[in-house]
Tab-separated table of C-alpha atoms and ligand atoms in Angstrom:
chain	number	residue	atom	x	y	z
A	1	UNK	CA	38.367	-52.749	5.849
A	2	UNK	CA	35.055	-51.469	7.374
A	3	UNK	CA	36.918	-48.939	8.804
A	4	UNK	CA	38.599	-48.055	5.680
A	5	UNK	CA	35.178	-47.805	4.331
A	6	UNK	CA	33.742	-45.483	7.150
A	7	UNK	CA	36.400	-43.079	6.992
A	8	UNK	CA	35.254	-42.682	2.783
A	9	UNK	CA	31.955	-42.801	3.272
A	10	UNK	CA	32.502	-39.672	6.508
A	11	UNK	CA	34.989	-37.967	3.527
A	12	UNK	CA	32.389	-38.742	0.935
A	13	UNK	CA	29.445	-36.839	3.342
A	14	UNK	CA	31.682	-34.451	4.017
A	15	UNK	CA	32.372	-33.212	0.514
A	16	UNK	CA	28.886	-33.460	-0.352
A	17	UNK	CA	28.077	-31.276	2.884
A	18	UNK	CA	30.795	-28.341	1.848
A	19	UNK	CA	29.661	-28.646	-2.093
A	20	UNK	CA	25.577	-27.971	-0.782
A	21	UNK	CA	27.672	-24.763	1.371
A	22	UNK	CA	29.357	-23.152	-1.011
A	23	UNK	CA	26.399	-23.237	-3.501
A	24	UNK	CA	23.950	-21.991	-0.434
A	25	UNK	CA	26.265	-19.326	0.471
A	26	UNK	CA	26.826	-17.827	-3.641
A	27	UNK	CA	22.907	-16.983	-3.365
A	28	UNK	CA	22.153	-15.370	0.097
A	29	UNK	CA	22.939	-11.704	-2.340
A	30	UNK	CA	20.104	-12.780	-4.071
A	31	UNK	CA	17.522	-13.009	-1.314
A	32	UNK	CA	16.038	-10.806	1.791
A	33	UNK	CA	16.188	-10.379	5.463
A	34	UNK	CA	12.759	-10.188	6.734
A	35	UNK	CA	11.695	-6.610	7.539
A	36	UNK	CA	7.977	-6.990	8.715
A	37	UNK	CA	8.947	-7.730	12.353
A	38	UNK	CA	11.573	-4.903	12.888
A	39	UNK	CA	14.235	-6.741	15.416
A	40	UNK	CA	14.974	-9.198	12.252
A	41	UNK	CA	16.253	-6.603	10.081
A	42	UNK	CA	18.961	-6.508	12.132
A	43	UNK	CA	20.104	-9.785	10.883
A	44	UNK	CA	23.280	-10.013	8.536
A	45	UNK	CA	22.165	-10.852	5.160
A	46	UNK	CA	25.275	-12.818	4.380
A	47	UNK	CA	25.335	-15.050	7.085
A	48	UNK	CA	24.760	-18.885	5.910
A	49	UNK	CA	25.571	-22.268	7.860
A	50	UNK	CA	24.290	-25.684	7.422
A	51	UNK	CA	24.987	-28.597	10.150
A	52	UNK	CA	24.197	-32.216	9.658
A	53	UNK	CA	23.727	-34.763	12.412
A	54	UNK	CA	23.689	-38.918	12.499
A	55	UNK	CA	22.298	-40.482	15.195
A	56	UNK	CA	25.732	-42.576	15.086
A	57	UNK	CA	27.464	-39.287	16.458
A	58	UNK	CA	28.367	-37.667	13.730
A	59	UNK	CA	28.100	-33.858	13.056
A	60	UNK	CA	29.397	-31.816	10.598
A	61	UNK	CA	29.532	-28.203	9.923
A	62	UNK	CA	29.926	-25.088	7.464
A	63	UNK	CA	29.435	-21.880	7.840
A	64	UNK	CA	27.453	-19.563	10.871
A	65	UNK	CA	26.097	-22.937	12.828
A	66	UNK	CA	26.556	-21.402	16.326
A	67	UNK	CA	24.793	-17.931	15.406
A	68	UNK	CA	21.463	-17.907	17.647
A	69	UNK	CA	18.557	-17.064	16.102
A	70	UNK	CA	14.289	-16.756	16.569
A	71	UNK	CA	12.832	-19.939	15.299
A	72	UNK	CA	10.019	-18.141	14.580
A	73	UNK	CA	7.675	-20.708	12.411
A	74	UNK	CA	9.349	-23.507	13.112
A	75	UNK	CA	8.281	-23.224	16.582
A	76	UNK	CA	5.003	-24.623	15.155
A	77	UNK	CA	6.142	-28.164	15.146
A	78	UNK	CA	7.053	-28.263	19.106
A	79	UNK	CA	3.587	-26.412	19.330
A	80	UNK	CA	1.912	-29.348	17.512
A	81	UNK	CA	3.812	-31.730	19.087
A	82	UNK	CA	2.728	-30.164	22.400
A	83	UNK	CA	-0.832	-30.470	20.996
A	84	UNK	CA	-0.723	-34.507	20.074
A	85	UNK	CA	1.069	-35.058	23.439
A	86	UNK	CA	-1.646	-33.405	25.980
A	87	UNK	CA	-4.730	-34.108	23.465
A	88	UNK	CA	-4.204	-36.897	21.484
A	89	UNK	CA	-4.716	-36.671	16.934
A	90	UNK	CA	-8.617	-36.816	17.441
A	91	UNK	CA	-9.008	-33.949	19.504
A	92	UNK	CA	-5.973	-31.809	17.757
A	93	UNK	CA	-7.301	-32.381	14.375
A	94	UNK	CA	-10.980	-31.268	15.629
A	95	UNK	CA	-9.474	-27.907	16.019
A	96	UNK	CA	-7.574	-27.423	12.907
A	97	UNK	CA	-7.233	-29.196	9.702
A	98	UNK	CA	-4.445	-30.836	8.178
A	99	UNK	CA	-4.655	-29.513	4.570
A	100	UNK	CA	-1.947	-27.093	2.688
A	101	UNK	CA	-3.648	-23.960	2.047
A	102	UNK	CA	-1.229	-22.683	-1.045
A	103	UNK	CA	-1.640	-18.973	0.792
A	104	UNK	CA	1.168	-17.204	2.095
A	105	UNK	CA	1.928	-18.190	5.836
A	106	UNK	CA	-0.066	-15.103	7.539
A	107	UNK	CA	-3.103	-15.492	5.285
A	108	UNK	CA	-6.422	-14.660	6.713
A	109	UNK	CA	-8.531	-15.356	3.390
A	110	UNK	CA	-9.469	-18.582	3.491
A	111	UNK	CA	-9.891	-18.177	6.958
A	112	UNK	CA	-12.776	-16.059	6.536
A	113	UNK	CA	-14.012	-17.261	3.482
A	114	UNK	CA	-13.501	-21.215	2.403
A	115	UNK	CA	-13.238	-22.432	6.242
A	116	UNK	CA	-13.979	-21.658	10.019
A	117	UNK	CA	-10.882	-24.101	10.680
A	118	UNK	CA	-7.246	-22.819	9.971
A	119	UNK	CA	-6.215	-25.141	7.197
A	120	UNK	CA	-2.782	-26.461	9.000
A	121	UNK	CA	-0.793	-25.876	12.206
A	122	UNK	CA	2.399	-24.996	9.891
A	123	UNK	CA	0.693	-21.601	8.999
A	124	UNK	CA	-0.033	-18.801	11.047
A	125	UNK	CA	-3.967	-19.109	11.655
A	126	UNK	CA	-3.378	-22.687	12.273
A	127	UNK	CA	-0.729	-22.263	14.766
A	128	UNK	CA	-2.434	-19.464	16.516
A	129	UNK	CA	-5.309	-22.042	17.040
A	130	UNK	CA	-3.152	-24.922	18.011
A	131	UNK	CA	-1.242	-22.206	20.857
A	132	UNK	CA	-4.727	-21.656	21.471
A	133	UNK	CA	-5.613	-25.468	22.459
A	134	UNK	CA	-2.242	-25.584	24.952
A	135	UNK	CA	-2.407	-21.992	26.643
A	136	UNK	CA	-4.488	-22.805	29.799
A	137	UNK	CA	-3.159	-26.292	30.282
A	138	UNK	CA	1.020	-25.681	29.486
A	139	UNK	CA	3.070	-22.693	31.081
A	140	UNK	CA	6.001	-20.991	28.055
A	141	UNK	CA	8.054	-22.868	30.589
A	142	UNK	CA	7.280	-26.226	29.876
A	143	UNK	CA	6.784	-25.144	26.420
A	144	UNK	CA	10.548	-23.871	26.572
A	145	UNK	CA	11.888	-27.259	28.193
A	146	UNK	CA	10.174	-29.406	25.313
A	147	UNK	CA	11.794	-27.189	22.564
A	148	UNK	CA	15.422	-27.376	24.035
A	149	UNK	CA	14.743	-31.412	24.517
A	150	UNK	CA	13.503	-31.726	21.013
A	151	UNK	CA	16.558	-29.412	19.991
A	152	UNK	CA	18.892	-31.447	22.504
A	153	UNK	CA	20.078	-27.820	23.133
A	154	UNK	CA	20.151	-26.236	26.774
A	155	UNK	CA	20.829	-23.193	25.559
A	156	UNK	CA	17.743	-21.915	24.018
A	157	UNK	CA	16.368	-19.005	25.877
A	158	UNK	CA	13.653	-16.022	24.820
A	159	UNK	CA	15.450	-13.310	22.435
A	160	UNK	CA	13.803	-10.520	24.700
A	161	UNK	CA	14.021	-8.236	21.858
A	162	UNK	CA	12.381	-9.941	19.044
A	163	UNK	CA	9.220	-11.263	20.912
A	164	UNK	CA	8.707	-7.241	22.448
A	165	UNK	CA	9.253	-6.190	18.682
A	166	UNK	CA	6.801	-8.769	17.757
A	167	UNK	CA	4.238	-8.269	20.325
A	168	UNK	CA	4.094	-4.764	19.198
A	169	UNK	CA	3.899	-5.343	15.518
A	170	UNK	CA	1.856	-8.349	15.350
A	171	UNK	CA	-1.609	-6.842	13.997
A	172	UNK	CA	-1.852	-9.403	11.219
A	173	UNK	CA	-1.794	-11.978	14.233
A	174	UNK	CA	-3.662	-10.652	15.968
A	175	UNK	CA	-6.264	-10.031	13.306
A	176	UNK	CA	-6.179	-14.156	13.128
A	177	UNK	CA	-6.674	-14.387	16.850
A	178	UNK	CA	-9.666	-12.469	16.748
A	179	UNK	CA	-10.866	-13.517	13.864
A	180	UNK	CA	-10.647	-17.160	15.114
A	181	UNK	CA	-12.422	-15.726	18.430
A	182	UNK	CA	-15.285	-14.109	16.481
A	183	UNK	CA	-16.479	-17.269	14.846
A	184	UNK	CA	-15.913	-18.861	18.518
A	185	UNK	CA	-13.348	-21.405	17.523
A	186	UNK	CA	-10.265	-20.154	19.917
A	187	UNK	CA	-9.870	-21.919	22.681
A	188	UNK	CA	-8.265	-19.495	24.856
A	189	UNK	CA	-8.196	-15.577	25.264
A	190	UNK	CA	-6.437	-13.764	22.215
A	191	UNK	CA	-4.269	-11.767	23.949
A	192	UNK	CA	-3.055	-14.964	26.443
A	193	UNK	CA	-3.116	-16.894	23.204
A	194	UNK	CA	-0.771	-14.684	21.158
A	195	UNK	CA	1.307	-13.697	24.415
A	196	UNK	CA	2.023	-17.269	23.878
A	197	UNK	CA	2.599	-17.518	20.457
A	198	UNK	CA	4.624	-15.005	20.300
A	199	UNK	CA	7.253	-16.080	22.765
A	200	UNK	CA	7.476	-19.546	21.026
A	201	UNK	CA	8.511	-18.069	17.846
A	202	UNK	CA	11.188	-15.518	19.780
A	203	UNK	CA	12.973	-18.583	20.958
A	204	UNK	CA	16.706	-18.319	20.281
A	205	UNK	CA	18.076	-21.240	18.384
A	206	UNK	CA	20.802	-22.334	16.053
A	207	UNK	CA	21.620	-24.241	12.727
A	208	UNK	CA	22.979	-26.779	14.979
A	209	UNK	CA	20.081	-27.251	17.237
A	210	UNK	CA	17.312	-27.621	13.783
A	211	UNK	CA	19.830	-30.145	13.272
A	212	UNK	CA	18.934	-31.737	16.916
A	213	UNK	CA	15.181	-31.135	15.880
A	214	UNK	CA	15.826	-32.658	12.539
A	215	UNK	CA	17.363	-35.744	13.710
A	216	UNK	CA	14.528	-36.427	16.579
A	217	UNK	CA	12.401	-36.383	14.128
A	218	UNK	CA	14.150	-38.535	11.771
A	219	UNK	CA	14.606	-40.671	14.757
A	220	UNK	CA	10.961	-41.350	15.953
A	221	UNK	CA	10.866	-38.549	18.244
A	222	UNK	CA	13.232	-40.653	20.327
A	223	UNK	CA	16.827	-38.862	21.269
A	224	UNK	CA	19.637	-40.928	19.696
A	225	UNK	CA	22.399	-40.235	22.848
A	226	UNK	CA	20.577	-41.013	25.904
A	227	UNK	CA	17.676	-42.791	24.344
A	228	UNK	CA	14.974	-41.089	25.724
A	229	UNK	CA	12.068	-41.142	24.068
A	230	UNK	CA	10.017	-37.788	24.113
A	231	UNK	CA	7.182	-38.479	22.032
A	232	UNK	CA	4.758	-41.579	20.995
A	233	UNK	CA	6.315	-42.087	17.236
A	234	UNK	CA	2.501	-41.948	15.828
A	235	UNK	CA	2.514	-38.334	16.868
A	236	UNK	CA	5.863	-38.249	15.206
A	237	UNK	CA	4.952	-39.899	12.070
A	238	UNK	CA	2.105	-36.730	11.564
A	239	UNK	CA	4.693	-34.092	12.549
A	240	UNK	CA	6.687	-35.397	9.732
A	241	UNK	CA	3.646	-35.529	7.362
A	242	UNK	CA	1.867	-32.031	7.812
A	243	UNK	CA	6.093	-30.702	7.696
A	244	UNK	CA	6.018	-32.301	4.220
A	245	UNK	CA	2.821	-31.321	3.071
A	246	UNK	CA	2.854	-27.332	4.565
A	247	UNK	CA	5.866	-26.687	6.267
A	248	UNK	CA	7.625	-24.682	3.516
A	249	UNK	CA	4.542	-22.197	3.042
A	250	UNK	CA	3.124	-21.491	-0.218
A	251	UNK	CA	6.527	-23.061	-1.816
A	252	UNK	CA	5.829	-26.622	0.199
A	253	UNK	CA	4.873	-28.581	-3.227
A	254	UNK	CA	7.952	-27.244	-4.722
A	255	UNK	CA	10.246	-28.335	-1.887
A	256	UNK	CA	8.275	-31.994	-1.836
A	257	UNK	CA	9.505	-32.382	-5.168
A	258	UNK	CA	13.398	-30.720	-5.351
A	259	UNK	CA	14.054	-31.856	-2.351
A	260	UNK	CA	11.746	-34.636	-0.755
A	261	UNK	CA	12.277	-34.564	2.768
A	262	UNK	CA	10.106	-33.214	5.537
A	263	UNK	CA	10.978	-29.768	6.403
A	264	UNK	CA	9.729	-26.452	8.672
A	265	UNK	CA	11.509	-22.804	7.904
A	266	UNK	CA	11.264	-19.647	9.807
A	267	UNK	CA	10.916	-15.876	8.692
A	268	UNK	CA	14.256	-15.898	11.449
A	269	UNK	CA	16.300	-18.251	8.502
A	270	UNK	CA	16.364	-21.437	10.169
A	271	UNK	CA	15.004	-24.544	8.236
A	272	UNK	CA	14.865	-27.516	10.000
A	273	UNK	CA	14.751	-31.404	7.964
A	274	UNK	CA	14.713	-34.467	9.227
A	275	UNK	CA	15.486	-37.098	6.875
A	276	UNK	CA	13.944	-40.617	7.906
A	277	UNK	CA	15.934	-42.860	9.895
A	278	UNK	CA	19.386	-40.935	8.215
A	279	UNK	CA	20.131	-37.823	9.864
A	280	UNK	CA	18.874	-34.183	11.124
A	281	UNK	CA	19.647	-31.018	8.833
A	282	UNK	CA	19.775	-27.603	10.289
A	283	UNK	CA	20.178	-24.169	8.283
A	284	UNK	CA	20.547	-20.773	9.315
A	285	UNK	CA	19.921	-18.513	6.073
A	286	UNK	CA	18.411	-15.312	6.451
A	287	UNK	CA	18.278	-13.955	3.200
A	288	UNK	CA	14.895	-14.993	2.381
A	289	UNK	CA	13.209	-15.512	-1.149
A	290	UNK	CA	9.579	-14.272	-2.159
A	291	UNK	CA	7.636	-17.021	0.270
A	292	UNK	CA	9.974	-16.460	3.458
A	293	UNK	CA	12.334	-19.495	2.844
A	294	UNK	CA	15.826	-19.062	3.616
A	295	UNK	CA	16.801	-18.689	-0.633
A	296	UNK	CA	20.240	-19.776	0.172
A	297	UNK	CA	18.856	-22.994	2.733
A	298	UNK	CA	17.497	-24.348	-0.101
A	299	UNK	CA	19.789	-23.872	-2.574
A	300	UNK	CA	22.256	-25.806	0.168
A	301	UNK	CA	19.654	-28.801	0.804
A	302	UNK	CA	17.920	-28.815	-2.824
A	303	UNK	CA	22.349	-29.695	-3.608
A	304	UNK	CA	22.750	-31.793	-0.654
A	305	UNK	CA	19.665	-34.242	-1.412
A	306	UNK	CA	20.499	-34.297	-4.949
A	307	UNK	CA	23.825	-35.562	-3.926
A	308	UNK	CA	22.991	-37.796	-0.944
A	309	UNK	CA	19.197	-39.269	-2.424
A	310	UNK	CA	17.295	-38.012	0.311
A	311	UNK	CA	14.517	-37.724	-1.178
A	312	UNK	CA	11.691	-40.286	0.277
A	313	UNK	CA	11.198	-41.120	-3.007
A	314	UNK	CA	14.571	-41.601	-4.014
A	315	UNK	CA	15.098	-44.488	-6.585
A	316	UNK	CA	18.420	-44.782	-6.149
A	317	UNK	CA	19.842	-46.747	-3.472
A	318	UNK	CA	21.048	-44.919	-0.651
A	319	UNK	CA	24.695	-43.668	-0.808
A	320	UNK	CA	24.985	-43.061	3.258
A	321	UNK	CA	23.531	-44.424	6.301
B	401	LIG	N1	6.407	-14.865	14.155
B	401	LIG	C1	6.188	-14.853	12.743
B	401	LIG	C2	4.826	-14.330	12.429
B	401	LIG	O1	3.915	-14.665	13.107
B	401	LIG	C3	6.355	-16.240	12.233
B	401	LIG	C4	6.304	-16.286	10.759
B	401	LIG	C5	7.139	-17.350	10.170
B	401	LIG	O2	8.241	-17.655	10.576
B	401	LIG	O3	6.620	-17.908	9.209
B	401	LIG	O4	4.618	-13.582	11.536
């Protein structure tokens, strides 16, 4: 009987999972790969895959899961995470604020005008800052080694290419940097600083492993197979909050409400979700709409929570554990 009733409910998840695919995959024609950092136009336009993970075990897949890709921004939440660990909230948030800024990601307006504080670690400025904070006190390589345990994925190295491509490119960032250093709130050298910064968001990852990510976040920031716990779940619990609140750029209030979960994309394609206490959603997208979200990633989870309530503030009871 249970049995009988876990085998529906893994058919049931698994429908809902290809139904969120095939409507992902009918708009990727309709969106953009990003051009601004010139390694990511080589990216296939077409190219969509979603992977879901339960801390039970369970993973299913459509699509490109295993194509590796830079995480770009959503190398921001290991970098906050980084942040919390070594500093604690108190000192983190006295370097940058915790507010959505409603600006495109690389904004430097507010920056300049409204606020000597970057508005949130999910956006450029406020990443920058936060890299800023760990650069004389973490090496990339302990940096690396927390993003592959948060991914539970080995296999995430540097994509050479892109961070070269981006180091050379990067004037907007390093505009920021600069900017941050002339009204003497960087904590580190620019140059060291976006050295940094850079390589974090040239990390190659997968669909499968923003699944990983999702799920330790859903999970308390502790990992689900061996148990191991790599962060306090406080830390966690803000992660999860500022990824709600800013994690989607300028389109964040418009994901809170479609598709309610906490969430951080990437210019690269990848969107990574945890869903609280449920499972770990990972996209690779990159056809990108207007704000540099993967369009056809959320097309895929705006389906998938609509299907599955996933939404934190879901009224209806919850179809799947
Ligand atoms: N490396 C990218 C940049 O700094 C990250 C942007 C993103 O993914 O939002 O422009």
């Amino acid at each position: 009987m249970t049995q009988n009733r876990e085998r529906n409910e893994a058919d049931a998840l698994r429908q809902a999972l290809y139904a969120a695919y095939v409507i992902g995959r009918s708009w990727t024609e309709r969106g953009k790969v990003a051009d601004y950092i010139p390694e990511l136009k080589k990216a296939h336009r077409d190219d969509f895959g979603i992977c879901l993970m339960k801390k039970d075990g369970t993973v299913l897949s459509y699509g490109d899961v295993d194509t590796r890709f830079s995480m770009q921004s959503i190398s921001k939440t290991v970098t906050l995470a980084a942040a919390l660990d070594k500093f604690g909230f108190v000192k983190t948030f006295s370097h940058v604020k915790m507010e959505p800024s409603g600006d495109s990601f690389n904004s430097i307006i507010k920056l300049d005008t409204a606020s000597n504080l970057p508005y949130n670690p999910m956006i450029n400025a406020g990443a920058i800052q936060v890299v800023s904070l760990l650069a004389n006190e973490l090496t990339f390589e302990e940096l690396l080694a927390m993003t592959r345990a948060f991914c539970m994925d080995d296999g995430i190295t540097l994509n050479r290419a892109v961070y070269e491509s981006e180091a050379q490119t990067g004037d907007r960032n390093r505009a920021i940097a600069y900017l941050l250093k002339s009204k003497g709130v960087l904590q580190a050298d620019p140059e060291k600083t976006l050295d940094l910064y850079f390589r974090m968001c040239s990390l190659n990852v997968t669909a499968r492993s923003l699944a990983g990510l999702g799920l330790i976040l859903a999970n308390d920031g502790r990992n689900p197979f061996t148990g191991r716990r790599l962060m306090d779940p406080r830390y966690i619990r803000t992660i999860n909050s500022i990824m709600f609140t800013c994690g989607m750029y300028d389109g964040s209030g418009e994901f809170g409400v479609k598709v309610g979960v906490p969430a951080k994309s990437g210019v690269g394609g990848g969107i990574t979700c945890g869903v609280k206490g449920r499972m770990g959603i990972g996209v690779y997208g990159p056809a990108l709409d207007e704000r540099g979200n993967s369009i056809a990633g959320i097309a895929a989870l705006e389906s998938l929570s609509a299907q599955l309530h996933l939404s934190v503030f879901d009224y209806a009871e919850e179809l799947f554990g």
